[in-house]
mmCIF file of C-alpha atoms and ligand atoms in Angstrom:
data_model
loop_
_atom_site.group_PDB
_atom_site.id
_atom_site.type_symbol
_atom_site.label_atom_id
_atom_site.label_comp_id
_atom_site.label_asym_id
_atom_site.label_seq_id
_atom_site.Cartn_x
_atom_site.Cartn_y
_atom_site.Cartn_z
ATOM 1 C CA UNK Q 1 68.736 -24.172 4.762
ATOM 2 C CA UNK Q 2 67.752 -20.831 6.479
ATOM 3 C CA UNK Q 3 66.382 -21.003 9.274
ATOM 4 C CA UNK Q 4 62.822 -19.314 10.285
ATOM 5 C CA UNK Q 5 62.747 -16.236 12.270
ATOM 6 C CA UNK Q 6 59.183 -14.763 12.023
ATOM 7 C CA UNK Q 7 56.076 -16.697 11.281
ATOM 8 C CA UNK Q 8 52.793 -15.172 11.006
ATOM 9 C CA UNK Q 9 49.574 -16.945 11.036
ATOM 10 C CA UNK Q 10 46.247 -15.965 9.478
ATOM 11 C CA UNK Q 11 42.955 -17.174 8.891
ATOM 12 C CA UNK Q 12 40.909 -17.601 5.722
ATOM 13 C CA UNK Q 13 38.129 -18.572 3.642
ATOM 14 C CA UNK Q 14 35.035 -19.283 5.928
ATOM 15 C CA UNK Q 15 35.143 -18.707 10.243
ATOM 16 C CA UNK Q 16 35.435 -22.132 12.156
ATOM 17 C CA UNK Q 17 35.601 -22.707 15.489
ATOM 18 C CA UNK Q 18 39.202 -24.252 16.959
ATOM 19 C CA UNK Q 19 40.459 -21.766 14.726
ATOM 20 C CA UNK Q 20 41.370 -19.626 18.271
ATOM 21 C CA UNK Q 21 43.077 -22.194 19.739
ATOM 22 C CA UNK Q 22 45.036 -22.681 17.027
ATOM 23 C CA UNK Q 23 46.513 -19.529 16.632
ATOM 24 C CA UNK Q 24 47.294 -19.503 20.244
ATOM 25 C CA UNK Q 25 49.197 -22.664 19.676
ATOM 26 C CA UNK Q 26 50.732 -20.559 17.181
ATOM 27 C CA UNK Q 27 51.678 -18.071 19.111
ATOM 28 C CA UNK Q 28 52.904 -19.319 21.978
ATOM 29 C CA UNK Q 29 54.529 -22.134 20.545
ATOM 30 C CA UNK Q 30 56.654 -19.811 18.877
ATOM 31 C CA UNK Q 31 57.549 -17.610 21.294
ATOM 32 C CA UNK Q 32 58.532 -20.268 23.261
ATOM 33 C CA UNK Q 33 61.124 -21.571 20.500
ATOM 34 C CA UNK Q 34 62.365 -18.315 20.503
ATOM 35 C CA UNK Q 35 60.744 -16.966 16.995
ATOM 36 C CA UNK Q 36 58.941 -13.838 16.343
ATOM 37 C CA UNK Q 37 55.345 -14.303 15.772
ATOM 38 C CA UNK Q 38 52.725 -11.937 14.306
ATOM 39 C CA UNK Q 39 49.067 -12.220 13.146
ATOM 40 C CA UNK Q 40 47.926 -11.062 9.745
ATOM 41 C CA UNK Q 41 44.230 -9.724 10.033
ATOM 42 C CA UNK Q 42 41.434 -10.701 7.535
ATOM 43 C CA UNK Q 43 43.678 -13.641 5.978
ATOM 44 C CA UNK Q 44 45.147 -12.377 2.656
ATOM 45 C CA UNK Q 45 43.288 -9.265 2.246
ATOM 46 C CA UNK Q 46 45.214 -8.402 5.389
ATOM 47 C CA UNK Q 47 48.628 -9.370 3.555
ATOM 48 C CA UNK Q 48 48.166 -7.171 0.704
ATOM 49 C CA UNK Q 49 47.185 -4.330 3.130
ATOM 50 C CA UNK Q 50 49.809 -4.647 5.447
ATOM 51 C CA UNK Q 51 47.086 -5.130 8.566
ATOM 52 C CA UNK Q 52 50.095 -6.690 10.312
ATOM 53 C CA UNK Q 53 50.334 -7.386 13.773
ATOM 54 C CA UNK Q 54 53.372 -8.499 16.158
ATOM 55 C CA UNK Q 55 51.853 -10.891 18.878
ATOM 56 C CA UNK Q 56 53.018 -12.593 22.304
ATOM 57 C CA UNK Q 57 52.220 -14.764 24.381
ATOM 58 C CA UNK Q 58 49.761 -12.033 25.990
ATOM 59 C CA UNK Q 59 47.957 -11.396 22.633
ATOM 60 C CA UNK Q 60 46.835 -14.716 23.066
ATOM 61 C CA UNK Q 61 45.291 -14.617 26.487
ATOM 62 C CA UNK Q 62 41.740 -15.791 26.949
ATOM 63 C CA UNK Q 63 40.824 -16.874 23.702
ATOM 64 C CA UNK Q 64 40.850 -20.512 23.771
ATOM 65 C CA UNK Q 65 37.150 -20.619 24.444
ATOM 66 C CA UNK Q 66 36.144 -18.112 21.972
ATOM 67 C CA UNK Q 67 34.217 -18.943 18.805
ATOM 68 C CA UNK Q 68 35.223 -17.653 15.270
ATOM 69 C CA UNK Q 69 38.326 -16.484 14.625
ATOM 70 C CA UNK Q 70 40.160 -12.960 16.944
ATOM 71 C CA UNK Q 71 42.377 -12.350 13.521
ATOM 72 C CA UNK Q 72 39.123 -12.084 11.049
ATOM 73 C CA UNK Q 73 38.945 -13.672 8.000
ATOM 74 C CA UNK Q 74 37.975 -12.659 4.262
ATOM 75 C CA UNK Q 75 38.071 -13.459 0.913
ATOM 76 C CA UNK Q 76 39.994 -12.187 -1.039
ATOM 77 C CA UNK Q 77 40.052 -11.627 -5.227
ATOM 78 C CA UNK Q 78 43.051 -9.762 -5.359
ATOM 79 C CA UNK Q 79 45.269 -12.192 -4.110
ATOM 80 C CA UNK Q 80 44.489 -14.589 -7.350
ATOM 81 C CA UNK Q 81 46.396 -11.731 -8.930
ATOM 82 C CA UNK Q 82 50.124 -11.994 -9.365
ATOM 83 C CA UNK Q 83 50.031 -7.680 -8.770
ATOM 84 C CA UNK Q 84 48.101 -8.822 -4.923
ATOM 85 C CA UNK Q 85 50.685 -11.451 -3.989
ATOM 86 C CA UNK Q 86 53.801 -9.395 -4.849
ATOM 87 C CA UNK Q 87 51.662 -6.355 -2.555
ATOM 88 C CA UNK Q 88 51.537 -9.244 0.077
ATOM 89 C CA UNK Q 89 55.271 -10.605 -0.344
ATOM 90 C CA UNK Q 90 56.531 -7.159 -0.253
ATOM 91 C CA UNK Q 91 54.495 -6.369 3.367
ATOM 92 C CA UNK Q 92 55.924 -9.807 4.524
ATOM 93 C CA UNK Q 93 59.438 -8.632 4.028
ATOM 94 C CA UNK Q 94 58.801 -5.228 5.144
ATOM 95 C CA UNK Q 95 57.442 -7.691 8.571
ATOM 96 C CA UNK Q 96 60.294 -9.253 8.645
ATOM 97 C CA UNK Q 97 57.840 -12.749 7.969
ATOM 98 C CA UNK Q 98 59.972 -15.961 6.515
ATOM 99 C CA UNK Q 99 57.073 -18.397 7.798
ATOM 100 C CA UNK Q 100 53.282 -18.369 7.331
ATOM 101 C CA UNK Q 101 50.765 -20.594 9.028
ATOM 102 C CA UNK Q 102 47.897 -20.385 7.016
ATOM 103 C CA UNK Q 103 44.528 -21.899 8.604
ATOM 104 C CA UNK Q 104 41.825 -22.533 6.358
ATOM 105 C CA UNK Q 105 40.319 -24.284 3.835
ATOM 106 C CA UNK Q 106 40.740 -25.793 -0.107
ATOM 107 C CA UNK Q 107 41.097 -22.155 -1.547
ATOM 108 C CA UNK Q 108 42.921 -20.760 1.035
ATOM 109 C CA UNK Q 109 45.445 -23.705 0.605
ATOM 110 C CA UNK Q 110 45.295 -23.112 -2.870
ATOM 111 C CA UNK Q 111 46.817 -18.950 -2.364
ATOM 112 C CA UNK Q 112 49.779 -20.140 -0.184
ATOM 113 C CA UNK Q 113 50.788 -23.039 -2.422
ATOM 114 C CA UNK Q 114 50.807 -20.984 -5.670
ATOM 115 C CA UNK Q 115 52.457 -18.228 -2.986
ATOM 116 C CA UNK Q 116 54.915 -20.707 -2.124
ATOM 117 C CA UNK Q 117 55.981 -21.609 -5.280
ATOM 118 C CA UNK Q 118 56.412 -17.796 -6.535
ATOM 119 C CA UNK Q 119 58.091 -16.572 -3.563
ATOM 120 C CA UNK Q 120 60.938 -17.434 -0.947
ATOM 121 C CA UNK Q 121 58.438 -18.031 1.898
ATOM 122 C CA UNK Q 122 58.029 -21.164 4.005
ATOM 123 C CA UNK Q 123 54.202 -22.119 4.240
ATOM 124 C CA UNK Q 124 51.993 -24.941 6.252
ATOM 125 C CA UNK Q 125 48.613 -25.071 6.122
ATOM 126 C CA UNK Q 126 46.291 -26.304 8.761
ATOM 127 C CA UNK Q 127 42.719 -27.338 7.888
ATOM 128 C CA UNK Q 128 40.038 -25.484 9.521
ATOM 129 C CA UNK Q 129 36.258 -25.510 7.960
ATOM 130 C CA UNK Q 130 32.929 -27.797 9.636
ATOM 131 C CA UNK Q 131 32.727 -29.249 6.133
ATOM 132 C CA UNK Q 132 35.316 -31.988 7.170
ATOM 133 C CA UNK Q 133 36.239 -32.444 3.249
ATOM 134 C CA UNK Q 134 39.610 -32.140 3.801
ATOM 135 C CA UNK Q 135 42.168 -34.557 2.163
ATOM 136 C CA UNK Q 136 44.953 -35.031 4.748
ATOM 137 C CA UNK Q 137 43.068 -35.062 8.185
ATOM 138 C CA UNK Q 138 40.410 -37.447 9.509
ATOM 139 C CA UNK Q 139 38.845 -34.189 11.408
ATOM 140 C CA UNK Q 140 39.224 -30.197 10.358
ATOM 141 C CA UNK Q 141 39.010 -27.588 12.940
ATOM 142 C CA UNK Q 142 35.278 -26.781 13.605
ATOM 143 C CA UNK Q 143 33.749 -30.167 12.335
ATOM 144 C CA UNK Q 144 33.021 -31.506 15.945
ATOM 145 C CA UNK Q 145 31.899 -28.478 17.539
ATOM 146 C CA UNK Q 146 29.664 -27.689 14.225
ATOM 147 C CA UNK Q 147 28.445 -31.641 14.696
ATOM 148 C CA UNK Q 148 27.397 -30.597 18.449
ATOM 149 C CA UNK Q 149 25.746 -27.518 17.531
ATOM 150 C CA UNK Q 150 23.079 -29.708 15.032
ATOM 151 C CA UNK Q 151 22.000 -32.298 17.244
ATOM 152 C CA UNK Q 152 21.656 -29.378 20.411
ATOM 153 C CA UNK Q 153 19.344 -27.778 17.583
ATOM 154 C CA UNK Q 154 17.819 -31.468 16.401
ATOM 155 C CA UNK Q 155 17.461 -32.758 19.691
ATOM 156 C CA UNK Q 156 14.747 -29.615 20.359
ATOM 157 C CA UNK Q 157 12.949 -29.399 17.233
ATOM 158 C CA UNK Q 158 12.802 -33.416 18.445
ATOM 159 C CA UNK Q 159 10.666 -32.228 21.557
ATOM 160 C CA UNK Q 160 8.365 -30.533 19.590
ATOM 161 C CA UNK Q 161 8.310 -32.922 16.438
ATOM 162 C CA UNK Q 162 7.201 -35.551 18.937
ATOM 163 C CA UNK Q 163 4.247 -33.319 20.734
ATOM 164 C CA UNK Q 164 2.840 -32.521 17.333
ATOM 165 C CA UNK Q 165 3.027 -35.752 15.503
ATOM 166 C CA UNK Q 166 5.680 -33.468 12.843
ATOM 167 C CA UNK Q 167 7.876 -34.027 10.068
ATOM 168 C CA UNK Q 168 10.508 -31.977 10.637
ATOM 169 C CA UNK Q 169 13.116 -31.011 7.397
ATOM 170 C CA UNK Q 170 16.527 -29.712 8.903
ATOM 171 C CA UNK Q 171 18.914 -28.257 6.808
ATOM 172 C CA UNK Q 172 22.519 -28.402 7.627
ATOM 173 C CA UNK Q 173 25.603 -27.091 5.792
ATOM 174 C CA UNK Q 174 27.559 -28.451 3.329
ATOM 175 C CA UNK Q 175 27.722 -27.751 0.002
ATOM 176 C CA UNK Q 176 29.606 -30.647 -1.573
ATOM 177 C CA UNK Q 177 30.308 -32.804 1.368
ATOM 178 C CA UNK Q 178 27.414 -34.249 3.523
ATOM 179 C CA UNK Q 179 29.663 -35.456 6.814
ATOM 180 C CA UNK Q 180 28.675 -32.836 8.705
ATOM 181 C CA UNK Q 181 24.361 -34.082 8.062
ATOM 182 C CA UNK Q 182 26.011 -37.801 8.202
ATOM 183 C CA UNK Q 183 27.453 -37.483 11.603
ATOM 184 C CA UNK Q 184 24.263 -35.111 12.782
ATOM 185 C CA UNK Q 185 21.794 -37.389 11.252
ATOM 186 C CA UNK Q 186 23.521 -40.272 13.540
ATOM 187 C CA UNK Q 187 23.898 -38.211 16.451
ATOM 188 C CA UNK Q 188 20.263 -36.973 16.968
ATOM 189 C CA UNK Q 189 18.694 -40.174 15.116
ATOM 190 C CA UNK Q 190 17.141 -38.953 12.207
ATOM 191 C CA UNK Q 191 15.019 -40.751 10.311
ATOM 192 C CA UNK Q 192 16.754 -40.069 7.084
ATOM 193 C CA UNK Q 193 19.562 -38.250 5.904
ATOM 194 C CA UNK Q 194 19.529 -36.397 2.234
ATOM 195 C CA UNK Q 195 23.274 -35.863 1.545
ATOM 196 C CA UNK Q 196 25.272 -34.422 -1.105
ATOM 197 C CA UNK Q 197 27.256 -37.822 -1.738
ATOM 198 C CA UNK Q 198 24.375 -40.183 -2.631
ATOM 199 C CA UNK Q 199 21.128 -39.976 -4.633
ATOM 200 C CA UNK Q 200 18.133 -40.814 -2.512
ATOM 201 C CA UNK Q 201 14.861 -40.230 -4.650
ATOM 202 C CA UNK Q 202 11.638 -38.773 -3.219
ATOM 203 C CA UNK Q 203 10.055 -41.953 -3.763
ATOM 204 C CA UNK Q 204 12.603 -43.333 -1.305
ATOM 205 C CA UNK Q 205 12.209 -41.338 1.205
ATOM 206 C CA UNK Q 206 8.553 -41.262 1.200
ATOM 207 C CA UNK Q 207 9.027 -44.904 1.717
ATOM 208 C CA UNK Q 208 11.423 -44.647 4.917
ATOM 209 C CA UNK Q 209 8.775 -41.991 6.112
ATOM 210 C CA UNK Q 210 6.013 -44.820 5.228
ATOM 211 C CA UNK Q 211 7.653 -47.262 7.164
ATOM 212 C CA UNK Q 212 8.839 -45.023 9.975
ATOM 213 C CA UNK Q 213 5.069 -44.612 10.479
ATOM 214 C CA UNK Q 214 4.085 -48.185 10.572
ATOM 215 C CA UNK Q 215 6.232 -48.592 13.258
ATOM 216 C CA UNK Q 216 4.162 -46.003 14.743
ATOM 217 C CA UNK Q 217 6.718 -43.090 14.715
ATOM 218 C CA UNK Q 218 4.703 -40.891 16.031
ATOM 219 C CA UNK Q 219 7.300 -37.964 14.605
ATOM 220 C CA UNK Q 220 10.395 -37.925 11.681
ATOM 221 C CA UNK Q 221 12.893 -35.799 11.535
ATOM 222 C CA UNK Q 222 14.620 -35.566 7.961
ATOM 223 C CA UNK Q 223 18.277 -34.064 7.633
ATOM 224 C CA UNK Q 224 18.308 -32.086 4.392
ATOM 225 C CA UNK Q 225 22.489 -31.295 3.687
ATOM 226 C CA UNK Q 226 22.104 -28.042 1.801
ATOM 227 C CA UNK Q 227 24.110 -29.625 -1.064
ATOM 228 C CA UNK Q 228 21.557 -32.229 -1.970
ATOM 229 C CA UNK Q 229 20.287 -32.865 -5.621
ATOM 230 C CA UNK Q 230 16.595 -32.549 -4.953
ATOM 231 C CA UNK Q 231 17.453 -28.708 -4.196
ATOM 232 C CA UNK Q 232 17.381 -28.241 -0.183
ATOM 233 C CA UNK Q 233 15.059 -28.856 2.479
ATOM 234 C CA UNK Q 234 11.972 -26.432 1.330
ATOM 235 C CA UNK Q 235 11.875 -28.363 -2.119
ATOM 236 C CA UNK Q 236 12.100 -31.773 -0.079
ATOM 237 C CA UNK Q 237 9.341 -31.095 2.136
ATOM 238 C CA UNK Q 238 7.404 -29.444 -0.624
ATOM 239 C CA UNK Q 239 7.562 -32.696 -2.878
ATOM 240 C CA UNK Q 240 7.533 -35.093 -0.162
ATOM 241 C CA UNK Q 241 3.627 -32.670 1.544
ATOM 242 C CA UNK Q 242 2.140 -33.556 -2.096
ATOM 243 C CA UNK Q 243 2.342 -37.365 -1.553
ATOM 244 C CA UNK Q 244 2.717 -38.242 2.126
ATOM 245 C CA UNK Q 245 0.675 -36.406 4.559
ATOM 246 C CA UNK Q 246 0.521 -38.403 7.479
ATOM 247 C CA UNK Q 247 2.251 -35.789 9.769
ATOM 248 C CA UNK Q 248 2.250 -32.071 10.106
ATOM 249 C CA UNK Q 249 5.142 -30.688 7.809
ATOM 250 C CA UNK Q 250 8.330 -27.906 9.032
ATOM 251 C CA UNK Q 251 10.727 -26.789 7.750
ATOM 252 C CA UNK Q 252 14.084 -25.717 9.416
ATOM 253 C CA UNK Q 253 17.465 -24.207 7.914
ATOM 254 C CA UNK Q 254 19.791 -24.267 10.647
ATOM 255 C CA UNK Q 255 22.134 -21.891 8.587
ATOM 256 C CA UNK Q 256 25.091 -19.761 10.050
ATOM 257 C CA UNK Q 257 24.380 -20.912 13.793
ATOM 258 C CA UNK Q 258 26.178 -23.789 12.888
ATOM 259 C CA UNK Q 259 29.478 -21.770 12.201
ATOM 260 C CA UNK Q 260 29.688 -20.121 15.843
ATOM 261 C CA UNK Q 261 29.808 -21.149 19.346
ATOM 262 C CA UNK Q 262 32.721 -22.038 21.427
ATOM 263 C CA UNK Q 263 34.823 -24.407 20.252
ATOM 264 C CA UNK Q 264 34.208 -27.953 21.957
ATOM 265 C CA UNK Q 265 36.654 -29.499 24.040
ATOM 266 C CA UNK Q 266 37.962 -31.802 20.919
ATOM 267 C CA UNK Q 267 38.569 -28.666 18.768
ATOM 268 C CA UNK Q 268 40.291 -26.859 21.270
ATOM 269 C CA UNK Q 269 43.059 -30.026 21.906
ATOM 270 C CA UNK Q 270 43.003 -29.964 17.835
ATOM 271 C CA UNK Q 271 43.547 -26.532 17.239
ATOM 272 C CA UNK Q 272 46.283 -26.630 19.884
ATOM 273 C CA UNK Q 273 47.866 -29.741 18.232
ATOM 274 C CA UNK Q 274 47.823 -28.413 14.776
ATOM 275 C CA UNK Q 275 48.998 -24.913 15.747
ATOM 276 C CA UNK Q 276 51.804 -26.647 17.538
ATOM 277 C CA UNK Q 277 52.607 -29.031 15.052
ATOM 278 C CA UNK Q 278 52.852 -26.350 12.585
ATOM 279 C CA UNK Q 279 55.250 -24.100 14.184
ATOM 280 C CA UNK Q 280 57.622 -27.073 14.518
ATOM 281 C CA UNK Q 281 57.040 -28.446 11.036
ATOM 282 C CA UNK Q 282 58.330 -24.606 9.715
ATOM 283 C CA UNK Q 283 61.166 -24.956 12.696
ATOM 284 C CA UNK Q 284 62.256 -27.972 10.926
ATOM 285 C CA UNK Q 285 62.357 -26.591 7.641
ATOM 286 C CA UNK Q 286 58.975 -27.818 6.367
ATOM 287 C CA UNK Q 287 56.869 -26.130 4.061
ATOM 288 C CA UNK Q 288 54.284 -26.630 1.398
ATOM 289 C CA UNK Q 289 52.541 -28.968 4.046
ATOM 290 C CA UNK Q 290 49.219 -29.181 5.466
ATOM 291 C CA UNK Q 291 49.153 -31.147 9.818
ATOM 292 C CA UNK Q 292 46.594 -33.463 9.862
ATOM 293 C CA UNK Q 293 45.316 -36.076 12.166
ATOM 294 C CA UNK Q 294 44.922 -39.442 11.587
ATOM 295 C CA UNK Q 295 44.313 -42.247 13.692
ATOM 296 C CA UNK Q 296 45.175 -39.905 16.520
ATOM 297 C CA UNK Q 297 48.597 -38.932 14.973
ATOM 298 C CA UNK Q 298 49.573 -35.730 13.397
ATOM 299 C CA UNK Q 299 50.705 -36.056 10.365
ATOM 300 C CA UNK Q 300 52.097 -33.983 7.405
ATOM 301 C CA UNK Q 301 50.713 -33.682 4.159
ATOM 302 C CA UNK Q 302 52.125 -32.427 0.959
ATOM 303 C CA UNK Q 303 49.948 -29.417 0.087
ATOM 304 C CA UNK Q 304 49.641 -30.511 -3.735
ATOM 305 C CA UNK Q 305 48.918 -33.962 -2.854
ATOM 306 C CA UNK Q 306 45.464 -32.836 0.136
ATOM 307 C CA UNK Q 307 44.574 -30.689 -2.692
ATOM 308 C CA UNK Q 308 44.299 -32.302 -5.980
ATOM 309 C CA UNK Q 309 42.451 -35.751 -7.258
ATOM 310 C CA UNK Q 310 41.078 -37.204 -3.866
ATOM 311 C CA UNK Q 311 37.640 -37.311 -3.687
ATOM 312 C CA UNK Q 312 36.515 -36.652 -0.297
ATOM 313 C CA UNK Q 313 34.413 -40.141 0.400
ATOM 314 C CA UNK Q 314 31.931 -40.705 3.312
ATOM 315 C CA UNK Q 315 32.237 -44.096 5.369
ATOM 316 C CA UNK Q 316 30.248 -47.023 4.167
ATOM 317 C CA UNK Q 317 29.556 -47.929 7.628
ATOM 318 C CA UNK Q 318 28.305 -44.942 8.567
ATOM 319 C CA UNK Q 319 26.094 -44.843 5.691
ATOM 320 C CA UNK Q 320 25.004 -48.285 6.257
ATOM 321 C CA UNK Q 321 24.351 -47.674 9.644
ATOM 322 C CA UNK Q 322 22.440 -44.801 9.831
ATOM 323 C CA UNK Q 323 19.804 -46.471 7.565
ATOM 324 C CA UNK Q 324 19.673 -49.262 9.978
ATOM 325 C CA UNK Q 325 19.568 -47.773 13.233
ATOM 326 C CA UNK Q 326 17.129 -45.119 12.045
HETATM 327 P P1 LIG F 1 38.402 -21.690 1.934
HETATM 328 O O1 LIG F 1 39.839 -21.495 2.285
HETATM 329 O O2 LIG F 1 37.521 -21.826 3.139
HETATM 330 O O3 LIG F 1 38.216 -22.783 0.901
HETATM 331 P P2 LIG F 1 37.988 -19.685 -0.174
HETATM 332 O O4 LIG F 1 37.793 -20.680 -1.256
HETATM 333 O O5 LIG F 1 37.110 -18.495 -0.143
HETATM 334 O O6 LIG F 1 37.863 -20.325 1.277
HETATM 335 O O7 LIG F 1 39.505 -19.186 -0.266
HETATM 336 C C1 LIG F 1 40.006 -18.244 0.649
HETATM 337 C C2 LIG F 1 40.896 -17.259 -0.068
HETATM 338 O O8 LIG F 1 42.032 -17.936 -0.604
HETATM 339 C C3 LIG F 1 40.280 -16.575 -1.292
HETATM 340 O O9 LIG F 1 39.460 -15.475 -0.935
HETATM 341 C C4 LIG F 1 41.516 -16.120 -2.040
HETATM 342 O O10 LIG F 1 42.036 -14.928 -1.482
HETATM 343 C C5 LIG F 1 42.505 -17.255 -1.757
HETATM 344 N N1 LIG F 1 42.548 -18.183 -2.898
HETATM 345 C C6 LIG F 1 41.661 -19.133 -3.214
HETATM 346 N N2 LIG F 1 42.001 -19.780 -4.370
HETATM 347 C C7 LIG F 1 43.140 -19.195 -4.788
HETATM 348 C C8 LIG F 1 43.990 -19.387 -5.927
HETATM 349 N N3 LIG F 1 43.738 -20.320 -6.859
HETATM 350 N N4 LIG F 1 45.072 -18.586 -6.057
HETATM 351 C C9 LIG F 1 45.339 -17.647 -5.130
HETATM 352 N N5 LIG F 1 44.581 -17.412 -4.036
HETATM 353 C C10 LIG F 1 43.502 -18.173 -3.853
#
C-alpha cells in the first residue's frame, strides 16, 4: 500500500458554512503529519484548470469564523466527461496530489467516486450542504448554522406577525429534504410546517390555522420548505387568502441568506472533526469513504453505500411533535 504524500482538498456543489473550518482541519492536520497539502479552487472546475494551490498552516489563518467557503466552489459539466477528469488527473500528477478531500454534497460525491474508480487516487468525502440529506452523518456541515439563521429571521417576522394580527408564509430551502423547515419550524414555533416529505392538503392547514385562531392566536406563522407539493409559499398563501381570511396575509422567501453567515460554534467543532478525520482516514489508507457523525462518533462510510438506495427519512418524533407543541 503506498502511502499518501499530498492531499488536496476542495469544495463543491453549493457554499455551506463549516466548510472553512474544515479545510483548515485539512490543512493543518496534514501538515502536522508531515504531508503536503494544497487547495484546489472552484472544486473540480479548478482540477481541470489546474487553479492549484500549495497551502500551510498560514494559508489557513483566520478563517475559522468565516462563512462560505475561502477555496470557491462551482459546478462543473465538464468533469461528467471522461476528456475533464483525465484534464483533472493529469493536473493532480503534475501537483504531485495522491489524496483528495472532497467536501460537498450528493453530486460532488458522485465525481470523486466515479474519479476514484478510473484513476489511482485516494478519495474521502466529507458532507457539507444545510439540506442535512446526507446518508452517512446525523448532521452535514452548514445544517446547524443554516437552522440558526431561520429562526433569527422567524423569530422577527414573529414581532411583527404578532403586532399586526399576520399570517406570515416563510419559505426555507430545501428542495427534496424538509429538515432544515422541520428543525426551523420547531425552533421558532411555527404553527405549521409544509415540507417536502409529507402531503399536508390546503384543507389541512386551513384547519390548523382555524384552530390556531380559536385558541385566540392572535398571529401564525407557516413554514413553507421550498420543495413542497402545493408549489412554495406564494401559491400556499394564495390558496390558503381565498378561504381563510381571518388575519392579514405575507409572504416571505428567506432564500440565499440562509446559505451565509459565520459558521456556528457546532459547525466549526464539525468541520474541524471531519477535516481531521479525513486526513487520517487517507493516512491510513482509506479511500472511497465519506466521515460522518453519529451519535457523537465519527464514523466512515463507504461512498457507494451514503450514495445509493437510502432514502433520506425525517424523525417521526419530530414530526409528531411539532404538530403537538404548535
Ligand atoms: P452537490 O455536491 O452540492 O450535490 P452538484 O450536484 O452540483 O452539487 O455537484 C457538484 C459537482 O460534482 C458537479 O458540478 C459536477 O462537476 C460533479 N458531479 C456531479 N455528478 C457527477 C457525476 N455523476 N459524475 C462526475 N461528476 C459529477
Amino acid at each position: 500500500m503506498s502511502k499518501i504524500k499530498k492531499i488536496a482538498v476542495f469544495t463543491s456543489g453549493g457554499d455551506a458554512p463549516g466548510m472553512n473550518p474544515c479545510i483548515r482541519a485539512v490543512v493543518r492536520t496534514s501538515k502536522y503529519l508531515g504531508l503536503e497539502v494544497a487547495g484546489i479552487n472552484q472544486g473540480y472546475q479548478g482540477m481541470i484548470d489546474n487553479n492549484i494551490v500549495d497551502m500551510d498552516h498560514h494559508s489557513v489563518s483566520n478563517i475559522l469564523q468565516l462563512g462560505g467557503t475561502i477555496l470557491k466552489t462551482a459546478r462543473c459539466l465538464d468533469f461528467k466527461t471522461p476528456e475533464g477528469r483525465k484534464l483533472a488527473y493529469d493536473n493532480l500528477q503534475k501537483n504531485n496530489i495522491d489524496g483528495l478531500v472532497a467536501i460537498g454534497g450528493d453530486g460532488t460525491f458522485n465525481g470523486i467516486e466515479l474519479f476514484s474508480r478510473e484513476y489511482d487516487v485516494k478519495v474521502i468525502g466529507v458532507p457539507g450542504t444545510i439540506d442535512n440529506d446526507l446518508y452517512g452523518s446525523d448532521y452535514t456541515l452548514g445544517f446547524d448554522t443554516a437552522t440558526n439563521t431561520v429562526i433569527e429571521a422567524i423569530d422577527k417576522i414573529r414581532d411583527t406577525a404578532e403586532s399586526h394580527a399576520r399570517l406570515f408564509f416563510v419559505e426555507v430551502m430545501g428542495r427534496d429534504a424538509g429538515c432544515l423547515a422541520l428543525r426551523a419550524g420547531i425552533a421558532a414555533g411555527a404553527e405549521a410546517i409544509m415540507l417536502p416529505e409529507k402531503d399536508t392538503s390546503i384543507e389541512e392547514l386551513i384547519e390548523t390555522l382555524k384552530a390556531g385562531a380559536a385558541k385566540n392566536k392572535s398571529s401564525a406563522i407557516v413554514i413553507v420548505s421550498e420543495g413542497d407539493k402545493s408549489g412554495g409559499a406564494f401559491n400556499v398563501a394564495k390558496k390558503v387568502k381565498e378561504v381563510f381570511n381571518f388575519y392579514d396575509t405575507k409572504v416571505t422567501i428567506l432564500g440565499h441568506l440562509q446559505r451565509g453567515g459565520s459558521p456556528s460554534a457546532f459547525d466549526r467543532v464539525l468541520g474541524s472533526r471531519m477535516g481531521f478525520a479525513a486526513v487520517k482516514a487517507l493516512v491510513a489508507g482509506e479511500s472511497r469513504k465519506t466521515v460522518g457523525l453519529r451519535g457523537n462518533q465519527i464514523v466512515l462510510t463507504d461512498i457507494k453505500e451514503a450514495l445509493c438506495g437510502h432514502e433520506f427519512k425525517l424523525e417521526e418524533d419530530l414530526l409528531e411533535m411539532s404538530v403537538v407543541l404548535a
